[in-house]
CSV table of C-alpha atoms and ligand atoms in Angstrom, one decimal:
chain,number,residue,atom,x,y,z
A,1,MET,CA,185.6,91.3,117.9
A,2,PRO,CA,185.1,90.4,114.3
A,3,LEU,CA,185.2,86.7,113.6
A,4,THR,CA,186.0,85.1,110.3
A,5,ASP,CA,187.0,87.2,107.3
A,6,GLN,CA,184.0,85.9,105.4
A,7,ALA,CA,181.2,86.1,107.9
A,8,CYS,CA,180.8,89.7,108.9
A,9,ASN,CA,177.6,90.5,107.1
A,10,GLN,CA,175.3,91.4,109.9
A,11,HIS,CA,172.1,90.4,108.0
A,12,ILE,CA,173.3,86.9,107.8
A,13,ARG,CA,172.6,86.5,111.5
A,14,PRO,CA,169.5,86.7,113.6
A,15,MET,CA,169.0,90.2,115.0
A,16,THR,CA,169.8,89.2,118.6
A,17,ALA,CA,173.0,87.4,117.7
A,18,ARG,CA,176.0,88.8,119.6
A,19,VAL,CA,179.2,87.6,121.2
A,20,ASN,CA,178.8,87.5,125.0
A,21,ALA,CA,181.3,88.1,127.9
A,22,HIS,CA,182.5,84.5,127.5
A,23,GLY,CA,183.5,85.2,123.9
A,24,ARG,CA,180.7,82.9,122.7
A,25,TRP,CA,177.9,83.5,120.3
A,26,GLU,CA,174.5,83.9,121.9
A,27,ILE,CA,171.1,84.3,120.3
A,28,GLY,CA,168.0,85.6,122.2
A,29,GLY,CA,170.2,86.0,125.2
A,30,CYS,CA,171.0,82.2,125.2
A,31,ASP,CA,174.6,81.1,124.9
A,32,LEU,CA,174.9,78.6,122.0
A,33,GLY,CA,177.5,76.6,123.9
A,34,GLU,CA,175.2,76.3,126.8
A,35,LEU,CA,172.3,75.3,124.6
A,36,ALA,CA,174.4,72.6,123.0
A,37,ARG,CA,175.3,71.2,126.4
A,38,THR,CA,171.7,71.3,127.6
A,39,TYR,CA,169.9,70.0,124.5
A,40,GLY,CA,172.6,68.2,122.6
A,41,THR,CA,173.7,68.7,119.0
A,42,PRO,CA,172.8,69.1,116.2
A,43,LEU,CA,170.4,71.6,117.5
A,44,TYR,CA,168.2,74.1,115.6
A,45,VAL,CA,167.9,77.4,117.4
A,46,MET,CA,165.1,79.8,116.4
A,47,ASP,CA,165.2,83.5,117.4
A,48,GLU,CA,161.7,84.7,118.3
A,49,ASP,CA,162.5,88.4,117.9
A,50,THR,CA,163.8,87.9,114.4
A,51,ILE,CA,160.6,86.0,113.4
A,52,ARG,CA,158.3,88.6,115.0
A,53,ASN,CA,160.3,91.4,113.4
A,54,ALA,CA,160.0,89.9,109.9
A,55,ALA,CA,156.3,89.3,110.3
A,56,GLN,CA,155.8,92.9,111.5
A,57,ALA,CA,157.9,94.2,108.6
A,58,TYR,CA,155.5,92.6,106.1
A,59,LEU,CA,152.4,93.7,107.9
A,60,LYS,CA,153.5,97.3,108.5
A,61,ALA,CA,154.8,97.7,104.9
A,62,ILE,CA,151.6,96.4,103.4
A,63,LYS,CA,149.5,98.7,105.5
A,64,ALA,CA,151.7,101.6,104.8
A,65,HIS,CA,151.9,101.1,101.0
A,66,TYR,CA,148.6,99.5,100.0
A,67,PRO,CA,145.4,101.4,100.6
A,68,GLY,CA,143.2,98.3,99.8
A,69,PRO,CA,142.5,95.3,101.9
A,70,SER,CA,145.4,92.9,102.4
A,71,GLU,CA,146.5,89.7,104.1
A,72,VAL,CA,150.0,88.2,104.7
A,73,LEU,CA,150.1,84.5,104.9
A,74,TYR,CA,153.0,82.5,106.3
A,75,ALA,CA,154.1,79.8,103.8
A,76,SER,CA,154.4,77.2,106.5
A,77,LYS,CA,156.4,74.8,104.2
A,78,ALA,CA,159.4,76.9,105.2
A,79,LEU,CA,159.2,75.7,108.8
A,80,CYS,CA,156.2,73.8,109.8
A,81,ASN,CA,155.8,73.5,113.6
A,82,LEU,CA,153.0,74.2,116.1
A,83,ALA,CA,155.0,77.0,117.9
A,84,ILE,CA,156.1,78.7,114.8
A,85,ASN,CA,152.6,78.7,113.3
A,86,ARG,CA,151.2,80.1,116.5
A,87,LEU,CA,153.9,82.8,116.8
A,88,VAL,CA,153.4,84.2,113.3
A,89,HIS,CA,149.6,84.0,113.8
A,90,GLU,CA,150.0,86.1,117.0
A,91,GLU,CA,151.8,88.7,114.9
A,92,GLY,CA,148.8,88.8,112.6
A,93,MET,CA,149.6,86.5,109.7
A,94,GLY,CA,147.4,83.9,108.1
A,95,THR,CA,148.9,80.5,107.1
A,96,GLU,CA,149.4,78.9,103.7
A,97,VAL,CA,149.5,75.1,103.7
A,98,VAL,CA,150.2,72.6,101.0
A,99,SER,CA,149.3,69.2,102.5
A,100,GLY,CA,147.0,67.5,105.0
A,101,GLY,CA,150.0,67.5,107.3
A,102,GLU,CA,150.6,71.2,107.2
A,103,LEU,CA,146.9,71.8,107.4
A,104,PHE,CA,146.6,69.6,110.5
A,105,THR,CA,149.6,71.4,112.1
A,106,ALA,CA,148.0,74.8,111.4
A,107,LEU,CA,144.7,73.7,112.9
A,108,LYS,CA,146.4,72.2,115.9
A,109,ALA,CA,148.3,75.4,116.4
A,110,GLY,CA,145.0,77.2,116.8
A,111,ILE,CA,145.0,79.1,113.5
A,112,PRO,CA,141.4,79.9,112.7
A,113,PRO,CA,140.4,77.9,109.6
A,114,GLU,CA,139.3,81.0,107.7
A,115,ARG,CA,142.9,82.3,108.0
A,116,ILE,CA,144.3,79.1,106.3
A,117,HIS,CA,144.8,78.9,102.6
A,118,PHE,CA,145.3,75.6,100.9
A,119,GLN,CA,147.9,75.4,98.1
A,120,GLY,CA,149.3,72.5,96.0
A,121,ASN,CA,149.3,70.9,92.6
A,122,ASN,CA,147.9,67.5,93.6
A,123,LYS,CA,145.7,67.7,96.6
A,124,SER,CA,144.2,64.3,97.4
A,125,PRO,CA,140.5,63.7,97.9
A,126,GLU,CA,141.1,63.1,101.6
A,127,GLU,CA,143.1,66.4,102.0
A,128,LEU,CA,140.4,68.3,100.2
A,129,ARG,CA,137.7,66.7,102.3
A,130,LEU,CA,139.5,67.6,105.5
A,131,ALA,CA,139.9,71.1,104.4
A,132,LEU,CA,136.3,71.5,103.4
A,133,GLU,CA,135.0,70.0,106.6
A,134,GLU,CA,137.2,72.4,108.6
A,135,GLY,CA,135.9,75.3,106.5
A,136,ILE,CA,139.3,76.7,105.6
A,137,GLY,CA,139.5,80.2,104.0
A,138,ARG,CA,140.7,79.7,100.4
A,139,PHE,CA,141.5,76.9,98.1
A,140,MET,CA,144.3,77.9,95.7
A,141,VAL,CA,143.2,75.6,92.9
A,142,ASP,CA,146.1,74.6,90.7
A,143,ASN,CA,144.5,72.8,87.8
A,144,LEU,CA,141.2,71.7,86.2
A,145,ASP,CA,141.3,68.2,87.7
A,146,GLU,CA,141.5,69.7,91.2
A,147,LEU,CA,138.6,72.1,90.4
A,148,VAL,CA,136.4,69.2,89.4
A,149,LEU,CA,137.3,67.1,92.4
A,150,LEU,CA,136.8,70.1,94.8
A,151,GLY,CA,133.4,70.8,93.3
A,152,SER,CA,132.2,67.3,93.6
A,153,ILE,CA,133.3,66.9,97.3
A,154,ALA,CA,131.9,70.3,98.1
A,155,ALA,CA,128.6,69.3,96.5
A,156,GLU,CA,128.6,66.1,98.5
A,157,LEU,CA,129.2,68.0,101.8
A,158,GLY,CA,126.8,70.8,100.8
A,159,VAL,CA,129.4,73.6,101.2
A,160,ARG,CA,130.7,76.4,98.9
A,161,PRO,CA,134.5,76.8,99.1
A,162,GLN,CA,136.1,80.1,98.0
A,163,VAL,CA,138.5,79.6,95.2
A,164,ILE,CA,141.6,81.4,94.0
A,165,LEU,CA,142.9,80.1,90.7
A,166,ARG,CA,146.7,79.7,90.4
A,167,VAL,CA,148.1,80.7,87.0
A,168,THR,CA,151.4,80.2,85.4
A,169,PRO,CA,152.5,83.8,84.8
A,170,GLY,CA,155.3,82.9,82.4
A,171,ILE,CA,157.9,84.9,84.2
A,172,GLU,CA,161.6,83.9,84.6
A,173,ALA,CA,162.9,84.7,88.0
A,174,HIS,CA,166.6,84.3,88.4
A,175,THR,CA,166.9,81.6,91.0
A,176,HIS,CA,167.8,77.9,91.1
A,177,GLU,CA,165.9,75.9,88.5
A,178,TYR,CA,164.4,73.6,91.1
A,179,ILE,CA,162.7,76.5,92.9
A,180,ARG,CA,161.6,78.5,89.9
A,181,THR,CA,157.9,78.3,89.3
A,182,GLY,CA,156.5,81.2,87.3
A,183,HIS,CA,157.9,80.1,83.9
A,184,ILE,CA,155.9,78.1,81.4
A,185,ASP,CA,157.5,74.7,81.7
A,186,THR,CA,156.3,74.0,85.3
A,187,LYS,CA,153.9,71.6,86.9
A,188,PHE,CA,152.3,74.5,88.8
A,189,GLY,CA,149.3,76.6,87.7
A,190,LEU,CA,146.9,77.0,84.9
A,191,ASP,CA,148.4,77.9,81.5
A,192,LEU,CA,147.3,81.2,80.0
A,193,PRO,CA,144.8,81.8,78.7
A,194,GLN,CA,143.3,78.5,77.6
A,195,GLN,CA,143.4,76.5,80.8
A,196,LEU,CA,142.4,79.6,82.8
A,197,ASP,CA,139.4,80.2,80.6
A,198,GLU,CA,138.4,76.6,80.8
A,199,ALA,CA,138.6,76.6,84.6
A,200,MET,CA,136.7,79.8,84.8
A,201,ARG,CA,133.8,78.4,82.7
A,202,TYR,CA,133.7,75.3,84.9
A,203,LEU,CA,133.8,77.3,88.1
A,204,ARG,CA,131.1,79.8,87.0
A,205,SER,CA,128.7,76.9,86.1
A,206,HIS,CA,129.3,75.1,89.4
A,207,PRO,CA,126.8,75.9,92.2
A,208,HIS,CA,129.3,74.8,94.9
A,209,LEU,CA,132.3,76.8,93.9
A,210,GLN,CA,132.8,80.5,94.5
A,211,PHE,CA,135.5,82.5,92.6
A,212,ARG,CA,137.6,85.0,94.5
A,213,GLY,CA,140.7,85.7,92.7
A,214,LEU,CA,144.0,84.9,91.0
A,215,GLN,CA,147.4,83.8,92.2
A,216,GLY,CA,150.8,83.8,90.6
A,217,HIS,CA,153.9,82.7,92.5
A,218,ILE,CA,157.1,83.1,90.6
A,219,GLY,CA,159.7,81.2,92.7
A,220,SER,CA,161.8,81.3,95.7
A,221,GLN,CA,165.1,82.9,96.9
A,222,ILE,CA,164.5,85.9,94.5
A,223,PHE,CA,166.6,89.0,94.7
A,224,ASP,CA,165.1,91.1,91.8
A,225,LEU,CA,162.0,93.2,92.1
A,226,ASP,CA,161.3,93.2,88.3
A,227,PRO,CA,159.8,89.7,88.1
A,228,TYR,CA,157.4,90.7,90.9
A,229,LEU,CA,156.3,93.7,89.0
A,230,ALA,CA,155.8,91.7,85.8
A,231,ASN,CA,153.8,89.2,87.9
A,232,VAL,CA,151.5,92.0,89.1
A,233,ASP,CA,151.0,93.2,85.5
A,234,VAL,CA,150.1,89.7,84.3
A,235,LEU,CA,147.6,89.2,87.1
A,236,LEU,CA,146.0,92.6,86.6
A,237,ASP,CA,145.8,92.0,82.8
A,238,LEU,CA,144.1,88.7,83.6
A,239,SER,CA,141.6,90.5,85.9
A,240,VAL,CA,140.6,92.7,82.9
A,241,HIS,CA,140.4,89.6,80.7
A,242,LEU,CA,138.2,87.7,83.1
A,243,GLU,CA,135.9,90.6,83.6
A,244,ARG,CA,135.5,91.1,79.9
A,245,THR,CA,135.3,87.5,78.8
A,246,HIS,CA,133.5,85.9,81.7
A,247,GLY,CA,131.9,88.8,83.5
A,248,VAL,CA,133.6,87.9,86.8
A,249,HIS,CA,135.1,90.2,89.3
A,250,VAL,CA,138.6,89.4,90.6
A,251,SER,CA,138.5,90.6,94.2
A,252,GLU,CA,141.7,89.0,95.4
A,253,ILE,CA,145.2,89.0,93.9
A,254,ASP,CA,147.9,86.7,95.5
A,255,VAL,CA,151.4,87.4,94.4
A,256,GLY,CA,152.9,84.5,96.3
A,257,GLY,CA,156.2,84.5,98.2
A,258,GLY,CA,159.8,84.1,97.2
A,259,LEU,CA,161.8,87.0,98.7
A,260,GLY,CA,165.4,85.8,99.1
A,261,ILE,CA,167.6,86.1,102.2
A,262,ALA,CA,171.4,86.6,102.4
A,263,TYR,CA,173.0,83.3,103.1
A,264,VAL,CA,176.5,84.5,102.1
A,265,GLU,CA,177.9,88.0,101.8
A,266,SER,CA,177.4,88.3,98.1
A,267,ASP,CA,173.7,87.7,98.4
A,268,ASP,CA,171.9,91.0,98.3
A,269,PRO,CA,168.1,90.7,98.6
A,270,PRO,CA,165.9,93.8,98.8
A,271,SER,CA,164.4,94.5,102.2
A,272,ILE,CA,160.9,93.3,103.0
A,273,GLU,CA,159.8,96.9,103.0
A,274,ALA,CA,161.3,97.5,99.5
A,275,LEU,CA,159.6,94.4,98.1
A,276,VAL,CA,156.2,95.1,99.6
A,277,ALA,CA,156.3,98.8,98.6
A,278,ALA,CA,157.2,97.9,95.0
A,279,ILE,CA,154.4,95.4,94.7
A,280,ALA,CA,151.9,97.6,96.4
A,281,GLU,CA,152.7,100.7,94.3
A,282,ARG,CA,152.5,98.6,91.1
A,283,MET,CA,149.2,97.3,92.2
A,284,VAL,CA,147.8,100.7,92.8
A,285,SER,CA,149.1,102.3,89.6
A,286,GLY,CA,148.2,99.2,87.6
A,287,CYS,CA,144.6,99.2,88.9
A,288,GLN,CA,144.3,102.9,88.1
A,289,GLU,CA,145.5,102.4,84.5
A,290,ARG,CA,143.1,99.5,84.0
A,291,LYS,CA,140.2,101.2,85.9
A,292,LEU,CA,140.0,98.3,88.4
A,293,ASP,CA,138.9,98.6,92.0
A,294,LEU,CA,141.8,97.7,94.3
A,295,PRO,CA,141.5,94.0,95.0
A,296,LYS,CA,142.6,92.4,98.3
A,297,LEU,CA,146.3,91.9,98.1
A,298,LEU,CA,147.8,88.6,99.4
A,299,LEU,CA,151.5,87.8,100.0
A,300,GLU,CA,152.9,84.4,101.0
A,301,PRO,CA,156.4,84.8,102.5
A,302,GLY,CA,158.1,81.8,104.0
A,303,ARG,CA,161.9,82.0,103.9
A,304,SER,CA,162.1,85.7,104.6
A,305,ILE,CA,160.0,85.1,107.8
A,306,VAL,CA,162.1,82.3,109.4
A,307,GLY,CA,165.3,81.8,107.4
A,308,THR,CA,167.6,84.3,109.1
A,309,ALA,CA,166.0,83.6,112.5
A,310,GLY,CA,167.3,80.0,112.6
A,311,VAL,CA,170.8,78.5,113.1
A,312,THR,CA,172.1,75.0,113.5
A,313,VAL,CA,174.6,74.2,116.2
A,314,TYR,CA,176.8,71.2,115.5
A,315,SER,CA,179.6,69.5,117.4
A,316,VAL,CA,182.9,68.8,115.7
A,317,GLY,CA,183.9,65.1,115.4
A,318,THR,CA,186.7,63.8,113.3
A,319,ARG,CA,189.3,65.5,111.1
A,320,LYS,CA,190.9,64.3,107.9
A,321,ASP,CA,193.9,66.2,106.5
A,322,ILE,CA,194.8,65.5,102.9
A,323,PRO,CA,198.1,67.4,102.6
A,324,GLY,CA,198.0,69.8,99.7
A,325,VAL,CA,194.4,69.0,99.0
A,326,ARG,CA,192.0,69.8,101.8
A,327,THR,CA,191.0,69.2,105.4
A,328,PHE,CA,187.7,67.7,106.1
A,329,LEU,CA,186.2,68.6,109.5
A,330,SER,CA,183.1,66.4,110.2
A,331,VAL,CA,180.2,67.4,112.3
A,332,ASP,CA,177.4,65.4,113.9
A,333,GLY,CA,174.7,66.2,111.4
A,334,GLY,CA,174.7,67.1,107.7
A,335,MET,CA,172.5,66.3,104.8
A,336,PRO,CA,169.6,64.9,106.8
A,337,ASP,CA,169.2,68.1,108.9
A,338,ASN,CA,170.2,70.4,106.0
A,339,PRO,CA,169.6,68.9,102.6
A,340,ARG,CA,169.9,72.3,100.8
A,341,PRO,CA,173.6,72.2,99.9
A,342,ILE,CA,173.4,68.7,98.3
A,343,THR,CA,170.0,69.5,96.7
A,344,TYR,CA,170.6,73.1,95.4
A,345,GLY,CA,174.3,73.7,95.9
A,346,ALA,CA,173.2,76.1,98.6
A,347,GLN,CA,175.9,78.1,100.4
A,348,TYR,CA,176.1,78.9,104.1
A,349,VAL,CA,178.3,80.8,106.4
A,350,ALA,CA,179.5,79.1,109.7
A,351,GLU,CA,181.6,80.1,112.6
A,352,ALA,CA,183.0,78.6,115.8
A,353,VAL,CA,180.6,79.1,118.7
A,354,GLN,CA,183.6,80.1,120.8
A,355,VAL,CA,184.9,83.1,119.0
A,356,ALA,CA,188.6,83.0,117.9
A,357,SER,CA,190.6,84.1,114.9
A,358,VAL,CA,190.7,82.1,111.7
A,359,GLU,CA,193.6,79.7,111.6
A,360,GLU,CA,192.7,77.3,108.9
A,361,VAL,CA,190.4,76.6,105.9
A,362,VAL,CA,188.4,73.4,106.1
A,363,THR,CA,185.6,71.7,104.3
A,364,LEU,CA,182.7,71.2,106.7
A,365,ALA,CA,181.4,67.7,106.1
A,366,GLY,CA,178.4,65.8,107.5
A,367,LYS,CA,178.4,62.3,108.9
A,368,CYS,CA,176.4,60.5,106.2
A,369,CYS,CA,177.8,57.7,104.0
A,370,GLU,CA,177.8,59.9,101.0
A,371,SER,CA,180.6,61.9,99.5
A,372,GLY,CA,178.3,64.8,98.6
A,373,ASP,CA,177.4,65.2,102.3
A,374,VAL,CA,179.3,68.5,102.6
A,375,LEU,CA,177.7,71.5,104.3
A,376,ILE,CA,180.3,74.2,103.4
A,377,THR,CA,183.4,74.0,101.2
A,378,ASP,CA,186.4,76.2,102.2
A,379,LEU,CA,185.3,77.6,105.4
A,380,GLY,CA,187.7,79.7,107.5
A,381,LEU,CA,187.7,78.6,111.2
A,382,PRO,CA,189.9,78.6,114.3
A,383,ARG,CA,191.6,75.3,114.9
A,384,LEU,CA,188.8,73.3,116.4
A,385,LYS,CA,188.9,70.0,118.2
A,386,ALA,CA,186.4,67.2,118.7
A,387,GLY,CA,183.5,68.4,120.9
A,388,ASP,CA,183.8,72.1,119.9
A,389,GLN,CA,180.7,73.7,118.5
A,390,ILE,CA,180.1,75.3,115.2
A,391,VAL,CA,177.1,77.5,114.3
A,392,VAL,CA,175.8,77.5,110.7
A,393,TRP,CA,173.8,80.6,110.2
A,394,ASP,CA,170.5,81.0,108.3
A,395,THR,CA,169.1,77.5,108.6
A,396,GLY,CA,165.6,78.6,109.7
A,397,ALA,CA,163.9,77.9,106.4
A,398,TYR,CA,163.7,74.6,104.5
A,399,CYS,CA,166.1,72.7,106.7
A,400,TYR,CA,163.9,71.2,109.5
A,401,SER,CA,161.0,71.1,107.1
A,402,MET,CA,163.0,69.2,104.5
A,403,ALA,CA,164.9,67.0,107.0
A,404,SER,CA,165.2,63.3,106.6
A,405,ASN,CA,166.3,60.3,108.6
A,406,TYR,CA,168.9,59.2,106.1
A,407,ASN,CA,171.4,56.8,107.7
A,408,ARG,CA,168.8,56.6,110.5
A,409,LEU,CA,169.9,59.9,112.0
A,410,GLY,CA,167.2,61.3,114.3
A,411,ARG,CA,165.9,64.7,113.5
A,412,PRO,CA,167.5,67.3,115.8
A,413,ALA,CA,165.6,69.1,118.5
A,414,MET,CA,164.6,72.7,117.9
A,415,VAL,CA,164.5,75.4,120.6
A,416,LEU,CA,162.9,78.8,120.4
A,417,VAL,CA,164.9,81.5,122.2
A,418,ALA,CA,163.9,84.9,123.6
A,419,ASP,CA,165.1,87.1,126.4
A,420,GLY,CA,167.5,84.6,127.8
A,421,LYS,CA,165.0,81.7,127.8
A,422,ALA,CA,165.0,78.6,125.6
A,423,ASP,CA,162.0,76.4,125.0
A,424,VAL,CA,162.0,73.1,123.1
A,425,ILE,CA,159.5,73.4,120.2
A,426,ALA,CA,160.5,70.1,118.6
A,427,GLU,CA,161.9,67.2,120.5
A,428,ARG,CA,164.9,65.4,119.2
A,429,GLU,CA,164.0,62.0,117.7
A,430,THR,CA,165.3,59.2,119.8
A,431,LEU,CA,166.6,55.8,118.7
A,432,ALA,CA,163.3,54.3,119.8
A,433,ASP,CA,161.4,56.9,117.6
A,434,LEU,CA,163.5,55.7,114.7
A,435,VAL,CA,162.3,52.1,114.9
A,436,SER,CA,158.8,52.9,116.2
A,437,ARG,CA,157.1,52.4,112.8
A,438,ASP,CA,159.1,49.4,111.7
A,439,ARG,CA,157.3,46.1,112.0
A,440,LEU,CA,158.7,42.6,112.1
A,441,PRO,CA,156.4,40.1,110.5
A,442,PRO,CA,155.9,36.8,112.4
A,443,ARG,CA,157.8,34.8,109.8
A,444,LEU,CA,160.9,37.0,110.7
A,445,GLY,CA,160.5,36.5,114.4
A,446,GLY,CA,157.9,39.2,115.2
A,447,SER,CA,154.9,38.7,117.3
A,448,ARG,CA,151.4,38.6,116.0
B,1,LLP,N1,153.8,80.4,97.9
B,1,LLP,C1,154.0,79.3,97.1
B,1,LLP,C2,152.9,79.0,96.2
B,1,LLP,C3,155.1,78.6,97.2
B,1,LLP,O1,155.3,77.5,96.4
B,1,LLP,C4,156.2,79.0,98.0
B,1,LLP,C5,157.4,78.2,98.1
B,1,LLP,C6,156.0,80.1,98.9
B,1,LLP,C7,154.8,80.8,98.8
B,1,LLP,C8,157.0,80.5,99.8
B,1,LLP,O2,158.2,80.9,99.2
B,1,LLP,P1,159.4,81.6,100.0
B,1,LLP,O3,158.9,82.9,100.5
B,1,LLP,O4,159.7,80.7,101.1
B,1,LLP,O5,160.5,81.7,99.0
B,1,LLP,N2,163.0,74.1,99.3
B,1,LLP,C9,163.4,75.2,98.6
B,1,LLP,C10,162.4,76.3,98.5
B,1,LLP,C11,161.1,75.8,97.9
B,1,LLP,C12,160.0,76.8,97.8
B,1,LLP,C13,158.7,76.2,97.5
B,1,LLP,N3,157.6,77.1,97.4
B,1,LLP,C14,164.7,75.8,99.2
B,1,LLP,O6,165.2,75.2,100.2
B,1,LLP,O7,165.3,76.7,98.7
């Protein structure tokens, strides 16, 4: 039976989502109402099949459309967790990390160091040292300061890291300004051509640095293919420039991540296959035109791997009716487990876990002491009472990984579901966890 009027877009939901014989939503063969009873709410639920499917879609498409070597890296910032890292690695993806914490997680998940690529605009000496000691695959160097630091630590350790230089391609992708990165006024990447030339001169003269290639990431939650094609053109033009000016060969081109997903019905992203085919074909024709050998092509998807695979199940708490204005329905989580609405004005679709027809329009609010803690404005729902469950779709990316403990709410548990089985892949934070790093100095009554 169709549910709400606004929530019938199938690609908003994980591929295994269906309404079961009890009239409740299930994912991966697991009833969301049962999961809520067993593991409590708020609860993140990740669908294993949807993740594997998305990873395979990238890997198959790149093999089908790109005759040169290639690698697809999971941008682990989207959802950084041991099990998720392991899962996408099992499917054949490498991992992209942006901090010592993400690097440590990838290593603990058993990702071979050479399949880990280290990104970021301000890597610390400690982070670089750890990455060098572990022998990770590539350093995506963002600026000259980092190049100098990396070179000096590498010399000290007697190693020769492989470097990809990140550039600012100067491309406007139409997405939220906070998650746009390819344009000129951004903290990321080397400006063209001066900073790139300077970095290249330094790199070539350094005995402990090896140049591999170029990277241009243009932003996130992107629906247009054109900025990707423009990015490929910029990177290939730079390959010619580097060869002519510095006599170096660009053997790897990394076009970043950024493919959007459909959070609401009006969102219309291209498919993974369409994105990869467009990039690959432009790479092939662009290389032919410029008489370049096909470099290794790297992609770094995050959101499009895990976004649609994840949902958050909440329990309804209080209701506040303001006649003629609106009804607030509050749930047991909010901005700490999903900061995207308050941060980016992100929109989501939600439904009652127990399927029933829409009876009212409510504003779904969180439980934080902050008026802006609203998850969804004007959501059609059946008339729900305290204790009923709601599922918010598409919370797999940038929710758990951006979660906070605001108002001292513990981070929710996360379960991975497949074939009727649920496994906890992140434990719920307990009250004890929340105070475990607080310290009472002796003058305030604490012990020495
Ligand atoms: N590569 C680089 C260099 C990146 O900076 C990012 C994302 C990715 C790959 C992966 O992009 P994706 O495929 O996930 O779009 N917190 C924001 C998104 C920030 C994205 C940061 N960089 C949000 O919740 O929308």
